[in-house]
CSV table of C-alpha atoms in Angstrom, one decimal:
chain,number,residue,atom,x,y,z
A,1,MET,CA,-30.0,4.6,-2.7
A,2,ASN,CA,-30.0,4.3,1.5
A,3,GLU,CA,-33.5,4.4,3.1
A,4,PRO,CA,-33.8,7.9,4.8
A,5,ASP,CA,-33.5,8.2,8.9
A,6,ARG,CA,-36.0,7.0,10.8
A,7,GLN,CA,-36.6,7.6,14.6
A,8,LEU,CA,-37.5,5.7,17.8
A,9,SER,CA,-38.1,6.7,21.1
A,10,VAL,CA,-37.1,5.0,24.1
A,11,SER,CA,-37.0,5.4,27.5
A,12,GLY,CA,-34.2,8.5,27.9
A,13,ALA,CA,-33.6,8.7,24.5
A,14,ARG,CA,-34.4,9.0,21.2
A,15,LEU,CA,-33.0,6.3,18.5
A,16,ARG,CA,-31.5,7.1,14.8
A,17,PHE,CA,-32.0,3.6,12.8
A,18,ARG,CA,-32.2,2.7,9.1
A,19,ASP,CA,-34.2,-0.9,8.1
A,20,GLU,CA,-33.2,-1.8,4.5
A,21,GLY,CA,-32.8,-4.7,2.3
A,22,THR,CA,-34.7,-8.2,1.9
A,23,GLY,CA,-33.7,-11.6,3.6
A,24,PRO,CA,-32.6,-12.6,6.9
A,25,ALA,CA,-32.9,-9.5,9.7
A,26,ILE,CA,-29.6,-9.0,11.0
A,27,LEU,CA,-29.1,-5.7,13.6
A,28,LEU,CA,-25.6,-4.5,13.3
A,29,ILE,CA,-24.4,-2.8,16.5
A,30,HIS,CA,-21.4,-0.3,15.9
A,31,GLY,CA,-18.3,0.5,18.3
A,32,TRP,CA,-17.3,3.6,20.3
A,33,THR,CA,-17.3,6.5,18.8
A,34,LEU,CA,-18.8,5.2,15.6
A,35,ASP,CA,-22.0,5.2,14.8
A,36,LEU,CA,-24.6,3.4,12.1
A,37,ASP,CA,-22.8,5.0,9.2
A,38,MET,CA,-19.9,2.5,9.3
A,39,TRP,CA,-22.3,0.0,7.8
A,40,GLU,CA,-22.6,1.5,4.4
A,41,PRO,CA,-20.0,-1.2,2.4
A,42,GLN,CA,-22.2,-4.0,3.8
A,43,VAL,CA,-25.7,-2.2,3.1
A,44,ARG,CA,-24.7,-1.4,-0.1
A,45,GLU,CA,-23.5,-5.1,-1.1
A,46,LEU,CA,-25.9,-7.1,1.0
A,47,ARG,CA,-29.1,-5.5,0.9
A,48,ASP,CA,-30.3,-7.8,-2.0
A,49,VAL,CA,-29.7,-10.9,0.6
A,50,LEU,CA,-30.0,-9.3,4.2
A,51,ARG,CA,-32.4,-7.0,5.7
A,52,LEU,CA,-29.7,-5.1,7.6
A,53,ILE,CA,-31.2,-3.2,10.6
A,54,ARG,CA,-28.6,-0.4,12.0
A,55,HIS,CA,-29.3,2.6,14.8
A,56,ASP,CA,-26.8,4.9,16.6
A,57,ARG,CA,-26.7,3.7,20.2
A,58,ARG,CA,-27.8,6.2,22.6
A,59,GLY,CA,-25.2,9.1,22.9
A,60,PHE,CA,-23.5,8.3,19.7
A,61,GLY,CA,-24.0,9.8,16.1
A,62,LEU,CA,-27.3,11.6,15.9
A,63,SER,CA,-29.5,9.5,18.7
A,64,THR,CA,-29.9,11.2,22.1
A,65,GLY,CA,-29.4,10.1,25.5
A,66,LYS,CA,-26.7,9.6,28.1
A,67,PRO,CA,-24.4,6.3,26.6
A,68,SER,CA,-24.9,3.1,28.9
A,69,LEU,CA,-24.3,-0.3,27.7
A,70,ALA,CA,-27.1,-1.3,29.8
A,71,ALA,CA,-29.5,0.6,28.1
A,72,ASP,CA,-28.1,-0.5,25.0
A,73,VAL,CA,-29.6,-3.8,25.7
A,74,SER,CA,-32.9,-2.8,26.7
A,75,ASP,CA,-32.6,-0.3,23.3
A,76,VAL,CA,-31.7,-3.3,20.6
A,77,LEU,CA,-34.7,-5.2,22.3
A,78,ALA,CA,-37.1,-2.0,21.9
A,79,LEU,CA,-36.0,-1.7,18.2
A,80,CYS,CA,-36.8,-5.0,17.8
A,81,GLU,CA,-40.0,-4.8,19.0
A,82,HIS,CA,-40.8,-2.0,17.1
A,83,LEU,CA,-39.9,-3.8,13.9
A,84,ASN,CA,-41.9,-6.9,15.1
A,85,LEU,CA,-38.9,-9.4,14.5
A,86,ARG,CA,-39.4,-12.5,16.0
A,87,SER,CA,-35.9,-14.0,14.9
A,88,VAL,CA,-32.7,-11.8,14.4
A,89,ALA,CA,-28.6,-12.2,14.0
A,90,LEU,CA,-26.7,-9.8,15.5
A,91,LEU,CA,-23.6,-8.5,14.6
A,92,GLY,CA,-21.8,-6.6,17.6
A,93,MET,CA,-18.4,-4.4,16.6
A,94,SER,CA,-15.8,-4.0,19.2
A,95,GLN,CA,-17.7,-2.2,22.0
A,96,GLY,CA,-20.9,-3.3,20.4
A,97,ALA,CA,-19.6,-7.2,20.8
A,98,ARG,CA,-20.8,-6.8,24.4
A,99,VAL,CA,-24.1,-5.3,23.8
A,100,ALA,CA,-24.7,-8.7,21.6
A,101,ALA,CA,-23.7,-11.0,24.2
A,102,GLN,CA,-25.8,-9.7,26.5
A,103,VAL,CA,-28.7,-9.6,24.3
A,104,SER,CA,-28.1,-13.3,23.0
A,105,ALA,CA,-27.8,-14.2,26.5
A,106,LEU,CA,-30.8,-12.9,27.7
A,107,ASN,CA,-33.1,-13.4,24.6
A,108,PRO,CA,-32.0,-17.2,23.1
A,109,GLY,CA,-35.3,-17.3,21.5
A,110,LEU,CA,-34.7,-13.8,19.7
A,111,VAL,CA,-31.3,-14.2,18.3
A,112,SER,CA,-30.5,-16.6,15.5
A,113,ARG,CA,-27.3,-16.1,15.1
A,114,VAL,CA,-24.6,-13.6,16.6
A,115,ILE,CA,-21.6,-12.3,15.2
A,116,PHE,CA,-18.6,-10.7,17.3
A,117,ASP,CA,-16.1,-8.5,15.3
A,118,GLY,CA,-12.7,-7.3,17.1
A,119,PRO,CA,-14.5,-8.1,20.7
A,120,PRO,CA,-12.8,-6.6,23.2
A,121,SER,CA,-11.4,-9.0,26.5
A,122,GLY,CA,-14.4,-10.0,28.8
A,123,THR,CA,-17.2,-10.2,26.0
A,124,VAL,CA,-18.2,-13.2,28.0
A,125,ALA,CA,-17.4,-14.2,31.7
A,126,GLY,CA,-14.4,-16.2,32.1
A,127,SER,CA,-12.7,-14.6,28.8
A,128,GLU,CA,-10.9,-12.0,30.7
A,129,ILE,CA,-7.1,-12.3,29.2
A,130,GLN,CA,-6.0,-8.4,29.9
A,131,PRO,CA,-6.6,-4.8,30.9
A,132,SER,CA,-8.0,-2.6,28.4
A,133,ASP,CA,-6.0,-1.7,25.5
A,134,ILE,CA,-7.3,1.9,25.7
A,135,PRO,CA,-5.9,4.3,27.5
A,136,LEU,CA,-9.4,5.9,29.2
A,137,ALA,CA,-7.9,7.8,31.8
A,138,LYS,CA,-5.6,9.8,29.2
A,139,LEU,CA,-8.7,10.0,26.8
A,140,ARG,CA,-11.2,11.3,29.5
A,141,HIS,CA,-8.6,13.5,31.0
A,142,LEU,CA,-7.9,15.1,27.5
A,143,ALA,CA,-11.6,15.7,26.7
A,144,ARG,CA,-12.2,17.0,30.3
A,145,VAL,CA,-9.7,19.4,30.3
A,146,GLY,CA,-8.8,20.1,26.3
A,147,GLY,CA,-12.1,19.3,24.8
A,148,VAL,CA,-13.8,17.3,22.7
A,149,GLU,CA,-11.3,18.3,19.9
A,150,ALA,CA,-8.2,17.5,21.7
A,151,PHE,CA,-9.8,14.0,22.4
A,152,ARG,CA,-9.8,13.3,18.6
A,153,LYS,CA,-7.2,14.4,17.7
A,154,GLU,CA,-5.3,11.9,19.8
A,155,TRP,CA,-8.0,9.1,19.1
A,156,ARG,CA,-7.0,9.5,15.7
A,157,LYS,CA,-3.6,8.3,16.4
A,158,HIS,CA,-4.7,5.2,18.6
A,159,PRO,CA,-4.3,1.5,16.2
A,160,LEU,CA,-8.0,1.1,16.9
A,161,THR,CA,-9.0,3.9,14.6
A,162,LYS,CA,-6.3,3.1,11.6
A,163,LEU,CA,-7.1,2.1,8.4
A,164,GLN,CA,-5.3,0.1,6.3
A,165,THR,CA,-6.6,0.9,3.4
A,166,ARG,CA,-6.2,3.8,1.2
A,167,ASP,CA,-10.1,3.8,-0.3
A,168,SER,CA,-11.0,7.6,-0.1
A,169,ARG,CA,-14.8,6.8,1.0
A,170,SER,CA,-13.8,4.6,3.9
A,171,ARG,CA,-11.2,6.9,5.0
A,172,GLU,CA,-13.9,9.9,4.8
A,173,LEU,CA,-16.1,7.9,6.6
A,174,LEU,CA,-14.5,7.2,9.4
A,175,GLU,CA,-13.4,10.5,9.7
A,176,ARG,CA,-17.0,11.9,9.9
A,177,MET,CA,-17.9,9.5,12.3
A,178,ILE,CA,-15.1,10.4,15.0
A,179,GLU,CA,-16.1,14.4,14.3
A,180,ARG,CA,-19.8,13.5,14.8
A,181,TYR,CA,-18.3,11.6,18.2
A,182,ARG,CA,-19.6,13.7,21.5
A,183,ALA,CA,-17.7,12.3,24.0
A,184,GLU,CA,-20.3,12.2,26.5
A,185,ASP,CA,-19.7,9.7,27.8
A,186,LEU,CA,-15.8,10.9,28.5
A,187,LEU,CA,-17.3,14.3,30.0
A,188,SER,CA,-20.1,12.8,32.4
A,189,ALA,CA,-19.4,13.4,36.4
A,190,THR,CA,-19.4,9.7,36.4
A,191,ASP,CA,-17.5,6.7,34.8
A,192,ALA,CA,-20.4,4.7,34.8
A,193,GLY,CA,-21.8,5.2,30.8
A,194,SER,CA,-20.5,3.3,27.8
A,195,ALA,CA,-16.7,4.0,28.3
A,196,PRO,CA,-15.2,0.9,27.2
A,197,THR,CA,-13.8,-0.8,30.5
A,198,ALA,CA,-13.6,-4.3,31.1
A,199,PRO,CA,-16.5,-5.6,33.3
A,200,THR,CA,-15.8,-6.2,37.0
A,201,ALA,CA,-19.1,-7.4,38.3
A,202,PRO,CA,-19.8,-10.9,38.7
A,203,PRO,CA,-20.7,-13.1,35.7
A,204,LEU,CA,-24.6,-13.0,35.0
A,205,PRO,CA,-26.8,-15.6,36.2
A,206,THR,CA,-28.0,-18.1,32.9
A,207,ALA,CA,-31.4,-16.3,31.8
A,208,SER,CA,-34.5,-19.0,31.8
A,209,PRO,CA,-34.7,-21.6,28.7
A,210,THR,CA,-37.3,-19.3,26.7
A,211,PRO,CA,-37.8,-15.5,27.6
A,212,PRO,CA,-40.1,-13.9,25.8
A,213,PRO,CA,-38.4,-12.2,23.0
A,214,THR,CA,-39.4,-8.5,23.8
A,215,MET,CA,-38.6,-8.8,27.7
A,216,PRO,CA,-36.3,-6.2,28.8
A,217,PRO,CA,-33.0,-6.8,31.0
A,218,SER,CA,-32.5,-5.2,34.1
A,219,PRO,CA,-29.7,-2.9,33.8
A,220,ALA,CA,-28.3,-4.3,37.2
A,221,LEU,CA,-28.2,-7.7,34.9
A,222,SER,CA,-26.8,-6.0,31.7
A,223,SER,CA,-23.8,-4.3,33.2
A,224,VAL,CA,-22.0,-7.2,33.4
A,225,ALA,CA,-20.7,-9.9,31.1
A,226,PRO,CA,-22.4,-13.1,30.5
A,227,PRO,CA,-21.5,-16.9,31.0
A,228,PRO,CA,-20.7,-17.9,27.6
A,229,GLU,CA,-22.9,-21.2,28.1
A,230,ALA,CA,-25.9,-18.8,28.0
A,231,ILE,CA,-25.0,-18.0,24.4
A,232,ARG,CA,-27.0,-20.9,22.4
A,233,ALA,CA,-26.6,-19.2,18.9
A,234,PRO,CA,-24.3,-20.2,16.3
A,235,ALA,CA,-20.9,-17.7,16.7
A,236,LEU,CA,-18.7,-16.1,14.0
A,237,ILE,CA,-16.1,-14.3,15.5
A,238,ILE,CA,-14.5,-11.8,13.2
A,239,SER,CA,-10.6,-10.0,13.4
A,240,GLY,CA,-8.7,-8.1,10.9
A,241,ALA,CA,-5.5,-9.7,10.3
A,242,PHE,CA,-4.0,-6.4,11.6
A,243,ASP,CA,-5.9,-5.9,14.8
A,244,LEU,CA,-4.3,-5.1,17.4
A,245,GLU,CA,-2.6,-8.5,19.6
A,246,SER,CA,-4.8,-7.9,22.4
A,247,ARG,CA,-7.9,-8.0,20.0
A,248,PHE,CA,-6.8,-10.9,18.5
A,249,SER,CA,-5.7,-12.6,21.5
A,250,ALA,CA,-9.5,-11.6,23.3
A,251,ALA,CA,-11.1,-13.0,20.1
A,252,GLU,CA,-9.2,-16.7,20.2
A,253,ALA,CA,-10.3,-16.2,23.7
A,254,LEU,CA,-14.1,-16.2,23.1
A,255,ALA,CA,-14.0,-18.6,20.3
A,256,LYS,CA,-12.7,-21.4,22.8
A,257,ALA,CA,-15.0,-20.0,25.6
A,258,LEU,CA,-18.2,-20.1,23.4
A,259,PRO,CA,-20.3,-23.5,22.8
A,260,SER,CA,-20.5,-23.6,19.3
A,261,SER,CA,-18.8,-20.4,17.4
A,262,GLU,CA,-16.4,-20.5,13.9
A,263,ARG,CA,-13.3,-17.9,13.6
A,264,ALA,CA,-12.6,-16.1,10.7
A,265,ILE,CA,-9.2,-13.6,9.6
A,266,VAL,CA,-10.1,-10.9,7.1
A,267,PRO,CA,-7.0,-10.1,5.1
A,268,ARG,CA,-5.6,-6.5,4.6
A,269,ALA,CA,-7.4,-5.2,7.4
A,270,GLY,CA,-7.1,-3.8,10.6
A,271,HIS,CA,-9.6,-3.0,13.8
A,272,LEU,CA,-12.1,-2.1,10.9
A,273,PRO,CA,-12.5,-4.7,8.7
A,274,ASN,CA,-15.6,-3.9,7.2
A,275,LEU,CA,-14.2,-0.6,6.1
A,276,ASP,CA,-10.6,-1.9,5.3
A,277,ASN,CA,-11.8,-5.1,3.4
A,278,PRO,CA,-15.9,-4.9,2.6
A,279,ALA,CA,-15.3,-7.5,-0.2
A,280,ALA,CA,-14.0,-10.2,2.2
A,281,TYR,CA,-15.9,-9.2,4.9
A,282,ASN,CA,-19.0,-9.0,3.2
A,283,ALA,CA,-18.7,-12.4,1.9
A,284,LEU,CA,-17.9,-13.7,5.2
A,285,LEU,CA,-21.3,-12.1,6.2
A,286,ARG,CA,-23.0,-13.6,3.0
A,287,ARG,CA,-22.1,-17.1,3.6
A,288,PHE,CA,-22.5,-17.0,7.4
A,289,LEU,CA,-26.3,-15.4,7.4
A,290,THR,CA,-27.8,-17.1,4.1
A,291,ARG,CA,-26.9,-20.8,5.7
A,292,PRO,CA,-30.3,-22.7,5.0
A,293,ALA,CA,-31.3,-22.6,8.5
A,294,LEU,CA,-31.8,-18.8,8.6
A,295,GLN,CA,-33.2,-18.7,5.1
A,296,ALA,CA,-36.0,-20.2,6.3
A,297,GLY,CA,-36.9,-17.2,8.8
A,298,ARG,CA,-36.6,-14.5,5.8
A,299,SER,CA,-37.9,-11.1,6.9
A,300,ARG,CA,-39.0,-7.9,4.8
A,301,LYS,CA,-38.5,-4.6,6.4
A,302,SER,CA,-41.9,-3.0,7.6
């Protein structure tokens, strides 16, 4: 049985989160239009060997606040401080990969390992290979003119939300999350929230060698892609075998850019491999996160 929802008040928002299981700690960061419920198949199977911490990013799911990638970085650090984490693995899915990259670069002493699942182009500086694969202008227009339901209808047709599996639990889970998405980042008066556009600002300067684990980054810094050499933690880059060609290429570019990385392909899966093929996905996480180097830092939820 899942742990009940917990709440954390941060600047400008209240975050819903859950903290379940025992073992090396991993913080799961969901993608655009999704929320913490996406990780249900992982929590069910891995809570015996991992401590799985997941939250609704601000403005998504049941968390309050205005969506903001810059604030997401500070929120992850606030959650780590709240839970007294001094070593944690990060898993960033799709848009969440940008948050994981920022936290890893700014806090190398905190992040033990990092996983990028279906990362977008430009997750780190120098890995920009193509424009966004999301028709953002069209989706924003739909949301503003036709309402959130018009957006949802169109978004359900996009390849990034198409499941390969026929499993009813996975399909119901995805539909529940899309229905919960409020499109606040699309409906805002400005485009500076967390809409999935590629970063255009100059690369983030390398952080100091050993910043305190709870040091919050400035919003100005966390709005741009970090340089790959700033990410020192061992990295795993995951793609579903049937993900978009653009995401596949982005993952390959990221793997080449990072100094220490592994590449993994989940068979019979699209852009949501954790839902399409949870058995294969969970096996990858279990193998990568329970190696001896991490076992030394076993952690129990508070």
